[in-house]
Amino acid sequence: MLAHTAASPTNNTTGMAVTAPAKTSYAGAIAMANVYRDTTQRIVSSTGQGYSAINQQVLGASARLGLMPGQVQSYGRSVRSLTGDWQGAMAGLDAYQARALQTDRTLEQMVPTAAHLAQTFGISSTNDVMRFFGTIDTQARLANVSATVLERT
């Protein structure tokens, strides 16, 4: 009798136990999508570029670098807020992600460096950033020092 009651169509507790996690996951996914869309729209409004262009930049960088789209947005918005240049922030993203991995840091920890190099030296493109760090690494090697180890401290 007890087994029959648990499987009864009028007893909704079994169905709720199965569907509740799915509903929670779905609600979470919808909330994350809304945050992404809202953040992208803010970038669009602040840069004057189209939604499609910003969305393609964020998703392209995310796929290329193995980052979550929210991380790409956060990095770009942070650097743009310090330099006033979204395109410059996105232009050097690949190089700063590579340097972050090389020095055991997060992309977010590279924001001050990206802003400083852009403001002080006008360096923002991936090639210029890579050339800059390559020069630093070469000079450090010539002095028998590891620039990446020094950056970590």
XYZ file of N, CA, C and O in Angstrom:
612
model
N 0.823 -1.181 0.000
C 0.000 0.000 0.000
C 0.875 1.255 0.000
O 0.591 2.198 -0.692
N 1.955 1.230 0.743
C 2.833 2.383 0.824
C 3.516 2.647 -0.524
O 3.595 3.785 -0.950
N 3.965 1.591 -1.181
C 4.611 1.761 -2.475
C 3.625 2.317 -3.495
O 3.968 3.132 -4.328
N 2.375 1.878 -3.405
C 1.346 2.354 -4.315
C 1.086 3.851 -4.092
O 0.923 4.611 -5.044
N 1.125 4.282 -2.859
C 0.883 5.692 -2.543
C 2.002 6.569 -3.086
O 1.751 7.631 -3.626
N 3.241 6.113 -2.985
C 4.366 6.908 -3.449
C 4.320 7.092 -4.962
O 4.726 8.121 -5.477
N 3.838 6.096 -5.673
C 3.799 6.181 -7.127
C 2.486 6.773 -7.629
O 2.302 6.939 -8.809
N 1.578 7.043 -6.742
C 0.259 7.548 -7.108
C 0.355 8.894 -7.822
O 1.140 9.763 -7.433
N -0.425 9.101 -8.885
C -0.398 10.371 -9.593
C -0.861 11.547 -8.715
O -0.541 12.681 -8.987
N -1.600 11.250 -7.661
C -2.051 12.335 -6.794
C -0.990 12.748 -5.793
O -1.067 13.808 -5.218
N 0.028 11.917 -5.590
C 1.110 12.247 -4.680
C 2.183 12.980 -5.483
O 2.910 12.390 -6.246
N 2.319 14.269 -5.289
C 3.207 15.106 -6.095
C 4.619 15.206 -5.542
O 5.463 15.799 -6.172
N 4.900 14.643 -4.386
C 6.220 14.813 -3.784
C 7.315 14.146 -4.595
O 8.413 14.662 -4.673
N 7.047 13.006 -5.205
C 8.058 12.331 -6.007
C 8.414 13.180 -7.221
O 9.585 13.381 -7.526
N 7.435 13.708 -7.903
C 7.680 14.560 -9.059
C 8.427 15.820 -8.683
O 9.297 16.282 -9.410
N 8.124 16.388 -7.531
C 8.802 17.601 -7.095
C 10.263 17.321 -6.784
O 11.127 18.148 -7.072
N 10.539 16.165 -6.217
C 11.920 15.824 -5.886
C 12.761 15.695 -7.145
O 13.948 15.993 -7.146
N 12.135 15.262 -8.221
C 12.856 15.098 -9.478
C 12.967 16.422 -10.226
O 14.008 16.758 -10.771
N 11.914 17.217 -10.243
C 11.914 18.433 -11.055
C 12.461 19.658 -10.339
O 12.872 20.613 -10.995
N 12.501 19.682 -9.030
C 12.964 20.869 -8.303
C 14.399 21.255 -8.679
O 14.659 22.422 -8.959
N 15.352 20.302 -8.707
C 16.711 20.691 -9.105
C 16.765 21.225 -10.538
O 17.496 22.174 -10.821
N 15.998 20.648 -11.426
C 15.980 21.124 -12.807
C 15.420 22.536 -12.884
O 15.930 23.374 -13.617
N 14.378 22.809 -12.127
C 13.800 24.150 -12.116
C 14.798 25.152 -11.551
O 14.927 26.263 -12.056
N 15.523 24.746 -10.513
C 16.522 25.627 -9.923
C 17.643 25.886 -10.918
O 18.089 27.018 -11.085
N 18.110 24.860 -11.603
C 19.170 25.019 -12.602
C 18.708 25.901 -13.746
O 19.443 26.759 -14.227
N 17.482 25.703 -14.184
C 16.933 26.502 -15.275
C 16.813 27.962 -14.847
O 17.203 28.861 -15.591
N 16.325 28.185 -13.651
C 16.199 29.560 -13.147
C 17.575 30.215 -13.034
O 17.735 31.393 -13.366
N 18.567 29.459 -12.595
C 19.931 29.985 -12.499
C 20.497 30.329 -13.864
O 21.155 31.355 -14.039
N 20.234 29.477 -14.837
C 20.723 29.726 -16.201
C 20.061 30.970 -16.786
O 20.728 31.790 -17.429
N 18.776 31.119 -16.547
C 18.061 32.307 -17.035
C 18.624 33.559 -16.361
O 18.850 34.587 -17.011
N 18.875 33.486 -15.055
C 19.429 34.636 -14.322
C 20.808 35.002 -14.866
O 21.109 36.184 -15.057
N 21.651 34.007 -15.140
C 22.991 34.276 -15.680
C 22.895 34.883 -17.080
O 23.659 35.792 -17.419
N 21.965 34.397 -17.891
C 21.781 34.955 -19.230
C 21.324 36.407 -19.148
O 21.772 37.249 -19.935
N 20.461 36.705 -18.196
C 20.004 38.089 -18.024
C 21.140 38.997 -17.574
O 21.244 40.136 -18.035
N 22.000 38.516 -16.703
C 23.158 39.301 -16.261
C 24.091 39.554 -17.446
O 24.567 40.671 -17.642
N 24.332 38.520 -18.249
C 25.193 38.676 -19.427
C 24.611 39.719 -20.379
O 25.308 40.615 -20.846
N 23.325 39.590 -20.667
C 22.676 40.526 -21.592
C 22.719 41.952 -21.044
O 23.019 42.900 -21.771
N 22.452 42.105 -19.752
C 22.479 43.422 -19.126
C 23.878 44.036 -19.186
O 24.049 45.204 -19.532
N 24.886 43.241 -18.873
C 26.260 43.726 -18.901
C 26.681 44.092 -20.325
O 27.318 45.130 -20.547
N 26.318 43.264 -21.273
C 26.640 43.558 -22.671
C 25.961 44.849 -23.106
O 26.571 45.684 -23.783
N 24.720 45.043 -22.692
C 24.003 46.261 -23.059
C 24.660 47.499 -22.449
O 24.723 48.547 -23.073
N 25.199 47.368 -21.244
C 25.925 48.492 -20.634
C 27.182 48.825 -21.429
O 27.524 49.999 -21.603
N 27.878 47.808 -21.882
C 29.079 48.028 -22.695
C 28.675 48.722 -24.000
O 29.329 49.675 -24.425
N 27.596 48.249 -24.610
C 27.094 48.852 -25.845
C 26.793 50.329 -25.618
O 27.201 51.190 -26.396
N 26.100 50.625 -24.534
C 25.719 52.015 -24.239
C 26.936 52.895 -23.986
O 26.977 54.050 -24.411
N 27.930 52.357 -23.310
C 29.097 53.173 -22.968
C 30.079 53.328 -24.118
O 30.865 54.272 -24.143
N 30.058 52.406 -25.083
C 31.007 52.487 -26.193
C 30.396 53.023 -27.476
O 31.120 53.433 -28.371
N 29.075 52.960 -27.574
C 28.406 53.395 -28.790
C 28.467 52.379 -29.916
O 28.067 52.665 -31.038
N 28.951 51.192 -29.631
C 29.001 50.132 -30.638
C 27.705 49.323 -30.579
O 26.961 49.397 -29.617
N 27.459 48.528 -31.598
C 26.260 47.711 -31.650
C 26.350 46.494 -30.740
O 27.444 46.002 -30.437
N 25.175 46.019 -30.324
C 25.114 44.845 -29.451
C 25.784 43.643 -30.106
O 26.556 42.933 -29.476
N 25.509 43.447 -31.370
C 26.064 42.296 -32.082
C 27.590 42.332 -32.102
O 28.246 41.303 -31.899
N 28.170 43.506 -32.328
C 29.627 43.632 -32.382
C 30.259 43.322 -31.022
O 31.246 42.577 -30.939
N 29.690 43.870 -29.957
C 30.223 43.622 -28.614
C 30.042 42.156 -28.248
O 30.965 41.513 -27.727
N 28.877 41.610 -28.541
C 28.598 40.207 -28.236
C 29.592 39.299 -28.956
O 30.129 38.359 -28.364
N 29.873 39.593 -30.222
C 30.837 38.785 -30.976
C 32.241 38.899 -30.393
O 32.970 37.903 -30.315
N 32.634 40.112 -29.976
C 33.956 40.286 -29.363
C 34.065 39.458 -28.091
O 35.067 38.761 -27.878
N 33.058 39.551 -27.239
C 33.095 38.856 -25.949
C 33.078 37.349 -26.153
O 33.911 36.624 -25.584
N 32.145 36.861 -26.951
C 32.044 35.411 -27.152
C 33.248 34.859 -27.911
O 33.719 33.757 -27.619
N 33.776 35.630 -28.871
C 34.965 35.192 -29.605
C 36.171 35.063 -28.688
O 36.908 34.076 -28.731
N 36.386 36.088 -27.858
C 37.513 36.045 -26.921
C 37.320 34.930 -25.906
O 38.275 34.236 -25.542
N 36.102 34.752 -25.466
C 35.803 33.695 -24.500
C 36.158 32.318 -25.067
O 36.834 31.520 -24.413
N 35.717 32.057 -26.279
C 36.001 30.765 -26.915
C 37.490 30.609 -27.212
O 38.072 29.542 -27.004
N 38.114 31.666 -27.686
C 39.534 31.616 -28.070
C 40.445 31.391 -26.873
O 41.437 30.673 -26.951
N 40.109 32.013 -25.739
C 40.990 31.975 -24.570
C 40.549 30.996 -23.489
O 41.241 30.835 -22.487
N 39.400 30.372 -23.663
C 38.920 29.426 -22.667
C 38.453 30.100 -21.386
O 38.592 29.537 -20.306
N 37.925 31.306 -21.519
C 37.412 32.054 -20.370
C 35.896 32.085 -20.429
O 35.316 31.952 -21.503
N 35.277 32.328 -19.303
C 33.839 32.528 -19.280
C 33.543 33.910 -19.852
O 34.327 34.845 -19.649
N 32.436 34.070 -20.566
C 32.100 35.391 -21.110
C 32.063 36.487 -20.041
O 32.483 37.617 -20.303
N 31.621 36.155 -18.858
C 31.591 37.140 -17.778
C 32.980 37.634 -17.401
O 33.155 38.804 -17.052
N 33.977 36.755 -17.480
C 35.357 37.165 -17.196
C 35.856 38.137 -18.260
O 36.537 39.115 -17.940
N 35.527 37.867 -19.506
C 35.938 38.743 -20.603
C 35.276 40.110 -20.433
O 35.938 41.150 -20.554
N 33.984 40.103 -20.132
C 33.268 41.362 -19.922
C 33.873 42.144 -18.756
O 34.097 43.350 -18.855
N 34.124 41.453 -17.665
C 34.658 42.105 -16.470
C 36.019 42.735 -16.754
O 36.279 43.883 -16.374
N 36.902 41.987 -17.407
C 38.220 42.516 -17.765
C 38.075 43.751 -18.653
O 38.659 44.800 -18.381
N 37.320 43.615 -19.722
C 37.152 44.715 -20.660
C 36.560 45.955 -20.019
O 37.014 47.076 -20.251
N 35.541 45.757 -19.183
C 34.916 46.900 -18.509
C 35.878 47.543 -17.517
O 35.914 48.768 -17.389
N 36.657 46.743 -16.818
C 37.600 47.283 -15.838
C 38.688 48.112 -16.518
O 38.997 49.219 -16.083
N 39.275 47.564 -17.570
C 40.326 48.299 -18.278
C 39.727 49.540 -18.938
O 40.307 50.624 -18.886
N 38.540 49.407 -19.533
C 37.905 50.561 -20.167
C 37.611 51.662 -19.155
O 37.783 52.836 -19.432
N 37.203 51.269 -17.950
C 36.908 52.296 -16.941
C 38.167 53.053 -16.531
O 38.096 54.212 -16.144
N 39.326 52.416 -16.624
C 40.583 53.070 -16.264
C 41.218 53.827 -17.427
O 41.937 54.802 -17.221
N 40.959 53.367 -18.653
C 41.616 53.976 -19.811
C 40.644 54.711 -20.732
O 41.081 55.492 -21.567
N 39.363 54.407 -20.618
C 38.368 54.993 -21.510
C 38.322 54.340 -22.878
O 37.703 54.861 -23.793
N 38.947 53.187 -23.035
C 39.090 52.572 -24.358
C 38.719 51.087 -24.337
O 39.529 50.246 -23.944
N 37.502 50.770 -24.762
C 37.058 49.372 -24.824
C 37.861 48.602 -25.871
O 38.314 47.494 -25.619
N 38.040 49.193 -27.049
C 38.766 48.507 -28.120
C 40.198 48.192 -27.688
O 40.712 47.118 -27.965
N 40.842 49.135 -27.021
C 42.194 48.897 -26.528
C 42.233 47.783 -25.499
O 43.150 46.952 -25.497
N 41.216 47.765 -24.637
C 41.142 46.705 -23.628
C 41.005 45.345 -24.293
O 41.692 44.386 -23.924
N 40.158 45.262 -25.298
C 39.942 43.991 -25.977
C 41.122 43.627 -26.878
O 41.406 42.464 -27.086
N 41.823 44.644 -27.381
C 42.947 44.397 -28.301
C 44.088 43.658 -27.609
O 44.774 42.853 -28.229
N 44.312 43.930 -26.333
C 45.424 43.297 -25.632
C 45.034 42.097 -24.793
O 45.877 41.505 -24.121
N 43.779 41.729 -24.848
C 43.266 40.651 -23.996
C 44.051 39.352 -24.134
O 44.421 38.743 -23.134
N 44.347 38.938 -25.336
C 45.065 37.677 -25.547
C 46.436 37.699 -24.864
O 46.830 36.729 -24.210
N 47.146 38.810 -25.013
C 48.485 38.909 -24.428
C 48.420 38.926 -22.902
O 49.250 38.307 -22.234
N 47.448 39.632 -22.357
C 47.342 39.693 -20.896
C 46.896 38.354 -20.311
O 47.345 37.971 -19.232
N 46.049 37.613 -21.029
C 45.675 36.279 -20.559
C 46.896 35.363 -20.599
O 47.129 34.592 -19.669
N 47.706 35.457 -21.646
C 48.921 34.636 -21.737
C 49.879 34.984 -20.597
O 50.456 34.092 -19.961
N 50.049 36.264 -20.313
C 50.948 36.688 -19.232
C 50.393 36.260 -17.873
O 51.153 35.858 -16.988
N 49.097 36.336 -17.716
C 48.474 35.898 -16.458
C 48.769 34.418 -16.214
O 49.150 34.028 -15.107
N 48.624 33.611 -17.243
C 48.915 32.175 -17.103
C 50.398 31.942 -16.835
O 50.764 31.088 -16.032
N 51.246 32.702 -17.495
C 52.694 32.556 -17.341
C 53.143 32.926 -15.925
O 54.086 32.346 -15.409
N 52.481 33.878 -15.313
C 52.885 34.361 -13.988
C 51.963 33.860 -12.879
O 52.011 34.368 -11.756
N 51.127 32.880 -13.182
C 50.229 32.264 -12.203
C 49.310 33.303 -11.550
O 49.175 33.352 -10.335
N 48.737 34.152 -12.394
C 47.772 35.142 -11.925
C 46.480 34.998 -12.713
O 46.435 34.297 -13.723
N 45.465 35.684 -12.249
C 44.203 35.687 -12.982
C 44.195 36.856 -13.950
O 44.966 37.812 -13.799
N 43.313 36.795 -14.905
C 43.163 37.896 -15.849
C 42.782 39.180 -15.109
O 43.277 40.257 -15.437
N 41.945 39.048 -14.101
C 41.520 40.218 -13.319
C 42.706 40.902 -12.645
O 42.729 42.119 -12.491
N 43.701 40.132 -12.259
C 44.889 40.702 -11.628
C 45.767 41.459 -12.628
O 46.637 42.220 -12.226
N 45.515 41.267 -13.911
C 46.290 41.955 -14.942
C 45.694 43.321 -15.305
O 46.316 44.092 -16.030
N 44.508 43.630 -14.805
C 43.842 44.890 -15.150
C 44.706 46.114 -14.839
O 44.875 46.980 -15.711
N 45.296 46.233 -13.637
C 46.123 47.416 -13.383
C 47.317 47.528 -14.339
O 47.661 48.631 -14.780
N 47.925 46.413 -14.666
C 49.050 46.422 -15.608
C 48.586 46.883 -16.981
O 49.234 47.715 -17.625
N 47.452 46.352 -17.431
C 46.914 46.736 -18.741
C 46.603 48.235 -18.776
O 46.941 48.922 -19.748
N 45.989 48.723 -17.723
C 45.654 50.152 -17.671
C 46.910 51.012 -17.638
O 47.006 52.020 -18.353
N 47.887 50.598 -16.856
C 49.124 51.370 -16.733
C 49.892 51.418 -18.055
O 50.370 52.483 -18.470
N 50.021 50.287 -18.713
C 50.743 50.267 -19.988
C 50.019 51.084 -21.053
O 50.653 51.767 -21.858
N 48.696 51.033 -21.037
C 47.925 51.803 -22.022
C 48.043 53.298 -21.754
O 48.243 54.093 -22.683
N 47.957 53.696 -20.490
C 47.989 55.121 -20.150
C 49.390 55.709 -20.254
O 49.568 56.821 -20.730
N 50.385 54.967 -19.806
C 51.751 55.492 -19.754
C 52.482 55.389 -21.085
O 53.145 56.333 -21.511
N 52.358 54.238 -21.735
C 53.136 53.996 -22.951
C 52.287 53.885 -24.217
O 52.834 53.715 -25.303
N 50.974 53.906 -24.078
C 50.111 53.750 -25.245
C 50.117 52.343 -25.806
O 49.813 52.125 -26.973
N 50.453 51.378 -24.968
C 50.531 49.980 -25.399
C 49.210 49.297 -25.104
O 48.797 49.200 -23.949
N 48.544 48.823 -26.167
C 47.289 48.123 -25.920
C 47.072 46.922 -26.830
O 46.370 45.997 -26.463
N 47.670 46.890 -28.012
C 47.451 45.760 -28.915
C 48.203 44.531 -28.415
O 49.210 44.634 -27.712
N 47.708 43.381 -28.792
C 48.333 42.127 -28.376
C 49.804 42.082 -28.787
O 50.666 41.721 -27.990
N 50.104 42.484 -30.018
C 51.504 42.454 -30.477
C 52.387 43.374 -29.651
O 53.505 43.009 -29.269
N 51.904 44.585 -29.369
C 52.705 45.530 -28.575
C 52.897 45.041 -27.145
O 53.987 45.172 -26.580
N 51.847 44.472 -26.573
C 51.943 43.954 -25.201
C 52.916 42.782 -25.151
O 53.769 42.709 -24.267
N 52.820 41.894 -26.121
C 53.729 40.735 -26.144
C 55.170 41.193 -26.360
O 56.087 40.653 -25.749
N 55.365 42.185 -27.220
C 56.703 42.727 -27.446
C 57.244 43.353 -26.156
O 58.404 43.164 -25.798
N 56.392 44.085 -25.437
C 56.801 44.714 -24.184
C 57.254 43.656 -23.174
O 58.351 43.754 -22.613
N 56.417 42.641 -22.955
C 56.789 41.604 -21.995
C 57.973 40.787 -22.477
O 58.799 40.341 -21.675
N 58.098 40.596 -23.785
C 59.262 39.899 -24.329
C 60.551 40.655 -24.046
O 61.577 40.060 -23.687
N 60.501 41.976 -24.177
C 61.668 42.812 -23.870
C 62.013 42.722 -22.390
O 63.193 42.570 -22.026
N 61.007 42.799 -21.553
C 61.233 42.686 -20.097
C 61.866 41.334 -19.764
O 62.833 41.267 -19.003
N 61.310 40.277 -20.339
C 61.837 38.928 -20.070
C 63.275 38.786 -20.561
O 64.115 38.202 -19.876
N 63.571 39.319 -21.742
C 64.931 39.241 -22.288
C 65.921 39.980 -21.399
O 67.001 39.458 -21.075
N 65.563 41.192 -20.997
C 66.456 41.978 -20.134
C 66.653 41.306 -18.780
O 67.759 41.306 -18.232
N 65.604 40.724 -18.253
C 65.720 40.030 -16.972
C 66.626 38.812 -17.102
O 67.465 38.554 -16.232
N 66.473 38.070 -18.207
C 67.322 36.900 -18.439
C 68.790 37.305 -18.535
O 69.670 36.636 -17.999
N 69.063 38.414 -19.208
C 70.438 38.909 -19.325
C 71.021 39.289 -17.961
O 72.230 39.240 -17.763
N 70.142 39.671 -17.042
C 70.584 40.020 -15.690
C 70.488 38.815 -14.743
O 70.619 38.965 -13.523
N 70.264 37.626 -15.312
C 70.120 36.387 -14.525
C 68.999 36.474 -13.497
O 69.135 36.039 -12.360
N 67.902 37.054 -13.932
C 66.718 37.209 -13.082
C 65.524 36.713 -13.883
O 65.502 36.842 -15.102
N 64.527 36.195 -13.207
C 63.293 35.786 -13.870
C 62.250 36.880 -13.678
O 61.809 37.133 -12.553
N 61.848 37.499 -14.759
C 60.840 38.561 -14.680
C 59.504 38.007 -14.212
O 58.799 38.651 -13.440
N 59.167 36.797 -14.638
C 57.865 36.241 -14.241
C 57.849 35.936 -12.736
O 56.829 36.101 -12.094
N 58.972 35.510 -12.179
C 59.032 35.261 -10.730
C 58.939 36.594 -9.980
O 58.222 36.717 -8.982
N 59.631 37.601 -10.467
C 59.573 38.914 -9.837
C 58.172 39.506 -9.879
O 57.735 40.150 -8.949
N 57.456 39.280 -10.975
C 56.079 39.779 -11.101
C 55.147 39.134 -10.087
O 54.182 39.742 -9.670
N 55.420 37.911 -9.724
C 54.548 37.200 -8.787
C 54.693 37.728 -7.361
O 53.816 37.544 -6.542
N 55.824 38.343 -7.042
C 56.044 38.789 -5.669
C 55.560 40.192 -5.445
O 55.274 40.948 -6.277
